[in-house]
Coordinates of C-alpha atoms and ligand atoms in Angstrom, one line a residue:
M1 CA 120.5 -45.4 -0.7
S2 CA 120.9 -44.0 -4.1
L3 CA 118.3 -41.6 -5.7
L4 CA 116.7 -44.3 -7.5
S5 CA 117.0 -47.3 -5.3
K6 CA 113.9 -46.5 -3.2
F7 CA 111.8 -47.5 -6.2
E8 CA 112.9 -51.1 -5.7
T9 CA 110.1 -51.9 -3.6
Y10 CA 107.4 -50.6 -5.9
D11 CA 109.1 -52.4 -9.1
A12 CA 109.1 -55.5 -7.1
R13 CA 105.3 -55.2 -6.2
R14 CA 104.4 -54.2 -9.6
R15 CA 106.3 -57.3 -11.2
E16 CA 104.5 -59.4 -8.8
L17 CA 100.9 -58.0 -9.8
N18 CA 102.1 -58.2 -13.4
R19 CA 103.1 -62.2 -12.7
I20 CA 99.7 -62.9 -11.4
G21 CA 98.2 -61.0 -14.2
I22 CA 96.0 -58.5 -11.9
N23 CA 96.6 -54.9 -11.5
P24 CA 94.0 -53.1 -9.3
F25 CA 95.7 -49.7 -9.7
G26 CA 95.7 -49.6 -13.4
V27 CA 92.1 -50.4 -14.2
V28 CA 91.1 -49.0 -17.8
Q29 CA 87.4 -48.4 -18.4
E30 CA 87.7 -49.4 -22.0
R31 CA 84.1 -47.9 -22.7
V32 CA 82.2 -45.6 -20.4
L33 CA 78.4 -46.7 -20.8
S34 CA 76.9 -44.5 -18.1
A35 CA 77.4 -43.2 -14.6
T36 CA 77.1 -46.8 -13.4
E37 CA 78.5 -49.0 -16.0
A38 CA 81.6 -49.4 -18.1
V39 CA 83.6 -52.0 -20.3
I40 CA 86.3 -53.2 -18.3
N41 CA 88.6 -56.1 -19.6
G42 CA 85.9 -56.6 -22.4
R43 CA 83.3 -56.9 -19.9
E44 CA 80.3 -54.9 -19.0
T45 CA 80.9 -53.9 -15.5
I46 CA 78.9 -52.4 -12.7
L47 CA 80.8 -49.4 -11.3
A48 CA 80.5 -49.6 -7.5
G49 CA 83.5 -47.3 -6.8
T50 CA 83.2 -44.0 -8.6
N51 CA 82.4 -41.5 -5.8
N52 CA 79.6 -40.4 -8.1
Y53 CA 77.3 -40.2 -5.7
L54 CA 74.5 -38.4 -7.2
G55 CA 75.1 -40.0 -10.7
L56 CA 75.5 -36.5 -12.3
T57 CA 78.2 -37.1 -14.9
F58 CA 75.6 -37.9 -17.5
D59 CA 72.8 -35.8 -16.3
P60 CA 71.6 -34.0 -19.7
D61 CA 71.5 -30.4 -17.8
C62 CA 75.0 -30.7 -16.9
I63 CA 76.1 -32.1 -20.3
S64 CA 74.2 -29.6 -22.2
A65 CA 75.5 -26.7 -20.1
A66 CA 79.1 -28.1 -20.7
K67 CA 78.5 -28.3 -24.5
I68 CA 77.3 -24.7 -24.6
A69 CA 80.5 -23.3 -22.8
L70 CA 82.5 -25.4 -25.2
D71 CA 81.0 -23.9 -28.1
E72 CA 81.2 -20.5 -26.8
Q73 CA 84.4 -20.2 -24.9
G74 CA 86.5 -23.0 -26.2
T75 CA 88.1 -26.1 -24.6
G76 CA 90.7 -24.3 -22.1
T77 CA 91.5 -21.0 -20.4
T78 CA 95.2 -21.8 -21.2
G79 CA 96.3 -19.6 -18.1
S80 CA 96.1 -19.2 -14.2
R81 CA 93.5 -17.1 -12.6
M82 CA 95.9 -14.2 -11.8
A83 CA 96.7 -14.0 -15.5
N84 CA 94.5 -14.7 -18.3
G85 CA 92.7 -17.7 -16.8
T86 CA 89.8 -15.8 -15.1
F87 CA 86.5 -15.7 -17.1
A88 CA 83.3 -14.1 -16.0
E89 CA 81.9 -17.9 -15.3
H90 CA 84.9 -18.6 -12.8
L91 CA 83.5 -15.5 -10.9
A92 CA 79.9 -16.6 -11.5
L93 CA 80.9 -20.1 -10.0
E94 CA 82.5 -18.5 -7.0
R95 CA 79.4 -16.4 -6.3
D96 CA 77.2 -19.6 -6.8
L97 CA 79.2 -21.3 -4.1
A98 CA 79.5 -18.5 -1.8
E99 CA 75.5 -18.3 -2.0
F100 CA 75.1 -21.8 -2.0
F101 CA 77.0 -22.2 1.5
G102 CA 75.6 -18.9 2.7
R103 CA 78.9 -17.6 3.0
R104 CA 80.6 -14.2 2.3
A105 CA 83.1 -15.5 -0.4
A106 CA 84.4 -18.8 -2.2
I107 CA 87.9 -19.5 -4.0
V108 CA 87.6 -22.1 -6.7
F109 CA 90.7 -24.1 -7.3
S110 CA 91.7 -26.6 -10.2
T111 CA 91.3 -29.7 -8.0
G112 CA 90.0 -30.8 -4.5
F113 CA 93.7 -31.7 -3.8
L114 CA 94.9 -28.1 -4.8
A115 CA 92.1 -26.5 -2.6
N116 CA 93.5 -28.3 0.4
L117 CA 96.7 -27.6 -0.4
G118 CA 96.6 -24.0 -1.2
I119 CA 94.5 -23.2 1.7
L120 CA 96.3 -25.0 4.2
S121 CA 99.8 -23.9 3.1
T122 CA 98.7 -20.2 3.1
L123 CA 96.6 -20.1 6.1
T124 CA 99.3 -21.6 8.3
G125 CA 103.2 -21.6 8.5
R126 CA 106.1 -22.0 10.5
G127 CA 105.2 -21.3 14.2
D128 CA 101.5 -22.3 13.9
V129 CA 99.9 -25.4 15.0
I130 CA 97.4 -27.6 13.1
V131 CA 95.6 -30.4 14.9
L132 CA 94.0 -32.9 12.6
D133 CA 92.1 -36.0 12.7
A134 CA 94.6 -38.9 12.1
D135 CA 92.2 -40.1 9.3
C136 CA 92.5 -37.1 7.2
H137 CA 93.2 -37.1 3.5
A138 CA 96.6 -37.0 1.9
S139 CA 95.9 -33.6 0.4
I140 CA 95.3 -32.2 3.8
Y141 CA 98.6 -33.7 5.2
D142 CA 100.4 -32.3 2.4
G143 CA 98.9 -29.0 2.7
C144 CA 99.8 -28.8 6.3
Q145 CA 103.6 -30.2 5.5
L146 CA 104.2 -27.6 2.8
G147 CA 103.2 -24.6 5.0
G148 CA 105.6 -25.9 7.6
A149 CA 103.4 -25.6 10.7
E150 CA 103.6 -27.9 13.6
V151 CA 101.2 -31.0 13.0
I152 CA 99.5 -32.6 15.7
R153 CA 97.2 -35.7 15.1
F154 CA 94.4 -36.6 17.4
R155 CA 92.6 -40.1 17.5
H156 CA 90.2 -40.5 14.8
N157 CA 86.5 -39.1 15.6
D158 CA 87.7 -38.5 19.0
A159 CA 86.6 -34.8 20.3
G160 CA 87.8 -35.8 23.8
D161 CA 91.4 -36.5 22.5
L162 CA 91.2 -33.2 20.3
A163 CA 90.4 -31.3 23.6
K164 CA 93.2 -33.1 25.2
R165 CA 95.8 -32.1 22.6
L166 CA 94.3 -28.4 22.6
R167 CA 94.7 -28.3 26.3
R168 CA 98.2 -29.3 26.1
L169 CA 99.0 -26.4 23.9
G170 CA 98.2 -23.8 26.6
E171 CA 97.9 -20.3 25.2
R172 CA 98.7 -21.6 21.6
A173 CA 95.3 -23.4 21.6
A174 CA 93.6 -20.2 20.7
D175 CA 95.6 -19.8 17.6
T176 CA 95.4 -23.4 16.4
L177 CA 93.7 -24.7 12.9
V178 CA 91.4 -27.7 13.8
V179 CA 91.0 -30.0 10.7
V180 CA 88.5 -32.6 10.1
E181 CA 86.4 -34.1 7.3
G182 CA 82.7 -34.7 6.7
I183 CA 82.5 -38.3 5.6
Y184 CA 85.7 -40.0 5.8
S185 CA 86.5 -41.2 2.6
M186 CA 87.7 -44.9 3.4
L187 CA 85.3 -46.1 6.3
G188 CA 82.5 -44.0 5.3
D189 CA 81.7 -42.6 8.9
S190 CA 81.0 -38.9 9.6
A191 CA 83.0 -36.7 11.9
P192 CA 81.2 -35.8 15.4
L193 CA 81.1 -32.2 14.2
A194 CA 78.9 -30.8 17.1
D195 CA 81.4 -32.2 19.5
I196 CA 84.2 -30.9 17.7
V197 CA 82.6 -27.4 17.3
A198 CA 82.0 -27.3 21.2
V199 CA 85.8 -28.2 21.6
K200 CA 87.2 -25.5 19.0
R201 CA 84.7 -23.0 20.6
E202 CA 86.0 -23.8 24.3
F203 CA 89.6 -23.2 23.1
G204 CA 89.0 -20.4 20.7
A205 CA 90.5 -22.3 17.7
L206 CA 89.7 -22.1 14.0
L207 CA 88.1 -24.9 12.2
L208 CA 88.3 -26.3 8.7
V209 CA 85.9 -29.0 7.5
D210 CA 86.8 -30.8 4.3
E211 CA 83.3 -31.6 2.8
A212 CA 84.6 -33.6 -0.4
H213 CA 82.6 -36.9 0.4
S214 CA 79.7 -35.1 2.4
M215 CA 78.6 -32.1 0.1
G216 CA 75.1 -33.2 -1.7
V217 CA 75.2 -36.5 0.3
L218 CA 74.5 -35.9 3.8
S219 CA 72.5 -32.7 3.1
A220 CA 73.0 -30.3 0.2
R221 CA 75.9 -28.4 1.8
G222 CA 77.3 -31.3 3.7
L223 CA 78.0 -32.5 7.4
A224 CA 78.0 -28.9 9.0
E225 CA 74.5 -28.3 7.8
A226 CA 73.2 -31.6 8.6
A227 CA 74.5 -31.4 12.2
G228 CA 73.2 -27.8 12.6
V229 CA 76.5 -26.3 13.3
E230 CA 77.4 -24.0 10.3
A231 CA 78.2 -21.2 12.2
G232 CA 81.0 -23.0 14.1
V233 CA 82.9 -23.9 11.0
D234 CA 85.2 -21.2 9.9
F235 CA 86.6 -22.8 6.4
I236 CA 85.0 -25.4 4.2
T237 CA 86.8 -26.9 1.7
G238 CA 85.5 -29.6 -1.0
T239 CA 85.6 -30.9 -4.5
F240 CA 83.6 -31.0 -7.8
S241 CA 84.9 -34.5 -8.4
K242 CA 82.3 -36.3 -6.3
S243 CA 78.7 -35.4 -6.0
L244 CA 79.1 -32.7 -8.6
G245 CA 80.5 -35.1 -11.3
A246 CA 83.2 -33.0 -12.7
T247 CA 86.6 -31.8 -11.4
G248 CA 88.0 -28.9 -9.4
G249 CA 87.7 -27.8 -5.9
F250 CA 86.9 -24.9 -3.6
C251 CA 86.9 -23.0 -0.1
V252 CA 84.2 -21.0 1.4
S253 CA 84.6 -18.7 4.4
D254 CA 83.0 -15.6 5.9
L255 CA 86.5 -14.6 7.0
P256 CA 87.7 -11.4 5.2
E257 CA 91.3 -12.8 5.1
L258 CA 90.0 -15.4 2.4
D259 CA 90.7 -12.6 0.0
S260 CA 94.5 -12.4 1.0
I261 CA 94.6 -16.2 1.0
R262 CA 93.5 -16.3 -2.6
V263 CA 96.3 -14.1 -3.9
A264 CA 99.2 -15.7 -1.6
S265 CA 97.9 -19.2 -2.5
R266 CA 100.5 -20.7 -4.8
A267 CA 98.3 -23.4 -5.7
Y268 CA 95.8 -20.7 -7.0
V269 CA 98.3 -18.6 -8.5
F270 CA 100.7 -21.0 -10.4
T271 CA 98.0 -23.3 -12.1
A272 CA 95.6 -23.1 -14.9
S273 CA 92.2 -22.3 -14.2
L274 CA 89.4 -24.8 -14.8
C275 CA 88.2 -25.3 -18.1
P276 CA 85.0 -23.5 -19.1
S277 CA 82.8 -26.7 -19.9
V278 CA 83.9 -28.0 -16.3
V279 CA 82.7 -24.6 -14.7
A280 CA 79.6 -24.8 -16.8
S281 CA 78.8 -28.3 -15.8
T282 CA 79.7 -27.6 -12.1
R283 CA 77.3 -24.6 -12.1
A284 CA 74.5 -26.7 -13.5
A285 CA 75.2 -29.6 -10.8
L286 CA 74.9 -27.1 -7.9
E287 CA 71.8 -26.4 -9.2
C288 CA 70.8 -30.0 -9.3
V289 CA 71.9 -30.4 -5.7
R290 CA 69.8 -27.6 -4.7
K291 CA 66.6 -28.4 -6.6
R292 CA 66.6 -32.2 -6.7
P293 CA 66.6 -33.3 -3.0
H294 CA 65.1 -36.7 -4.5
L295 CA 68.7 -37.7 -5.8
R296 CA 69.9 -37.5 -2.1
A297 CA 67.0 -39.7 -0.9
Q298 CA 67.8 -42.2 -3.6
L299 CA 71.4 -42.4 -2.8
W300 CA 70.4 -43.0 0.8
R301 CA 68.1 -45.8 -0.2
N302 CA 70.6 -47.4 -2.3
A303 CA 73.3 -47.0 0.3
R304 CA 71.1 -48.5 3.1
D305 CA 70.1 -51.2 0.7
L306 CA 73.6 -52.5 -0.1
Y307 CA 74.9 -51.9 3.5
A308 CA 72.1 -54.1 4.7
R309 CA 72.6 -56.7 2.1
L310 CA 76.4 -57.0 2.9
Q311 CA 75.7 -57.0 6.6
G312 CA 73.1 -59.9 6.0
L313 CA 75.7 -61.7 4.0
G314 CA 77.7 -61.5 7.3
F315 CA 80.7 -59.2 5.8
T316 CA 82.5 -56.8 8.3
L317 CA 81.6 -53.5 7.4
G318 CA 82.7 -50.0 8.3
P319 CA 80.8 -48.5 11.5
E320 CA 77.8 -47.0 9.6
P321 CA 75.5 -47.2 6.7
S322 CA 76.9 -44.4 4.3
P323 CA 77.3 -44.1 0.5
V324 CA 80.9 -45.2 1.2
I325 CA 80.9 -48.9 2.2
A326 CA 84.0 -50.4 3.4
V327 CA 84.1 -54.3 3.3
L328 CA 86.9 -55.3 5.8
Q329 CA 89.3 -57.9 4.7
A330 CA 91.8 -59.8 7.0
Q331 CA 94.8 -59.7 4.8
P332 CA 96.0 -57.5 1.7
E333 CA 96.5 -60.8 -0.1
G334 CA 92.9 -61.8 0.5
A335 CA 91.5 -58.4 -0.5
L336 CA 93.4 -58.5 -3.8
A337 CA 91.9 -61.9 -4.6
F338 CA 88.7 -60.8 -3.6
W339 CA 88.8 -57.6 -5.7
A340 CA 89.9 -59.5 -8.7
G341 CA 87.0 -61.9 -8.2
L342 CA 84.5 -59.1 -8.0
L343 CA 85.9 -57.8 -11.4
E344 CA 85.5 -61.0 -13.1
R345 CA 82.0 -61.1 -11.9
G346 CA 81.6 -57.7 -13.4
V347 CA 81.7 -55.3 -10.3
Y348 CA 84.3 -52.9 -9.8
V349 CA 85.2 -51.6 -6.5
N350 CA 88.1 -49.8 -5.0
L351 CA 90.9 -52.1 -3.3
V352 CA 92.5 -50.0 -0.7
L353 CA 95.7 -51.4 1.2
P354 CA 97.9 -50.3 3.7
P355 CA 99.6 -47.9 4.1
A356 CA 96.7 -45.8 2.4
T357 CA 94.1 -47.2 5.0
P358 CA 93.6 -46.4 8.7
A359 CA 95.0 -48.6 11.1
G360 CA 96.7 -50.7 8.3
M361 CA 93.2 -52.4 7.4
S362 CA 92.8 -53.9 3.7
L363 CA 89.4 -52.7 2.4
L364 CA 87.1 -53.4 -0.6
R365 CA 85.7 -50.0 -0.7
C366 CA 82.2 -49.5 -2.2
S367 CA 80.7 -46.2 -3.3
V368 CA 77.1 -46.1 -3.9
S369 CA 75.3 -43.7 -6.4
A370 CA 71.7 -42.3 -6.7
A371 CA 72.1 -43.7 -10.5
H372 CA 72.7 -47.3 -9.3
S373 CA 69.1 -49.3 -10.2
E374 CA 67.8 -51.7 -7.2
N375 CA 69.1 -54.7 -9.6
Q376 CA 72.5 -53.2 -9.8
I377 CA 72.6 -52.9 -5.8
A378 CA 71.4 -56.6 -5.6
A379 CA 73.9 -57.6 -8.0
I380 CA 76.9 -55.9 -6.4
A381 CA 75.6 -57.8 -3.2
A382 CA 75.3 -61.2 -5.0
A383 CA 78.7 -60.7 -6.2
F384 CA 80.3 -60.3 -2.9
G385 CA 78.5 -63.6 -1.8
A386 CA 79.4 -65.3 -5.0
V387 CA 83.1 -64.5 -4.8
R388 CA 83.4 -65.4 -1.1
A389 CA 81.9 -68.9 -2.0
D390 CA 84.5 -69.1 -5.1
L391 CA 87.4 -68.4 -2.7
E392 CA 86.1 -70.8 -0.1
T393 CA 85.9 -73.4 -2.6
T394 CA 89.3 -72.8 -4.0
S395 CA 91.1 -72.7 -0.5
A396 CA 89.3 -75.8 0.6
A397 CA 90.4 -77.5 -2.7
Ligands
PMP1 N1 89.7 -34.4 0.1 C1 89.2 -35.5 0.2 C2 88.7 -36.0 1.6 C3 89.3 -36.3 -0.6 O1 89.0 -37.8 -0.5 C4 89.6 -36.2 -2.1 C5 89.8 -37.1 -3.2 N2 89.4 -38.5 -2.9 C6 90.1 -34.9 -2.1 C7 90.1 -33.9 -1.0 C8 90.8 -34.3 -3.3 O2 89.7 -34.1 -4.5 P1 90.2 -34.0 -5.9 O3 89.8 -35.5 -6.5 O4 89.1 -33.0 -6.3 O5 91.4 -33.7 -6.1

């Protein structure tokens, strides 16, 4: 295979999508109207695939904090944290995060992807073992691979399978890093964290939980807090790009080794630090998560409402009600047509196709926001019903 020939498959797929005039991976929000609406293809569209769980992207407190930071500190830091890119507010955000999670220390990264890449590839290396949930995010897989540790997958959300794999490692189990997520981004199910913590304790392993989709969602701090097992979790990673409505990532831990991980982590050392406005809006968003639990309550009302409506319509959904609601489709082609139909009816969701999905499923992935109105939730469900009817009519004709 030549250097470039491996792209032929991608090219063929792109040409096919261009031919049928649908590109689910090139959607443009021509005008952003609010946390839950944008103009797409010239049409006002309800956004049901943004991960904007608490709707904070348009929160007045977050926006005003960002504006003040812009005026006072400028548009960017133009440097990495180790060089000229550490402002007092980066340290303040790290203190905020450590306090928020009740941990000794926090490190802020420029994205959630970089947080996983930086922590995993520094914490583990050749000769180490990582046992991770098979459905973990790409950033976790890439971080593990970059460090060069041996990677063993256990069956998704199966603490028994985790125990089996740790047992097989013998003495090495005590030196193993176990990695799971809070809420899984594709099917919206949560890890059985109490069981996983019990297993990791039995074998003396370390545990890292990525709370990207569960922080501010399952509780203020995420699944570990909601499950009452924070003391059993050694590292928590996460992102500012979901419930906190910005961009950036972090790791918190009580372990003193975190200080060394910071300076040894290439994903921290060799990239520009977060813009002052992002740091400021993230600090304000953390305050919102802390002080406005009603947002979380509204998010769950909306999530349960949409799940119940879609279930009532007879769709096959992910295993449990959650702000991530996966509508399972039999075939990628059908999923694509359904996704395009929803967009024509003014509803945007995420189309997720194999190989990016667990077990080769095709998914219409909805993410619900506290900012969705009851009418919008009803409209999203109604659009699903209408598109199914449209497609049944077309296939019968
Ligand atoms: N972890 C998980 C579980 C995610 O789903 C994502 C993003 N979808 C990330 C990490 C990466 O976060 P970010 O977008 O901040 O890079």
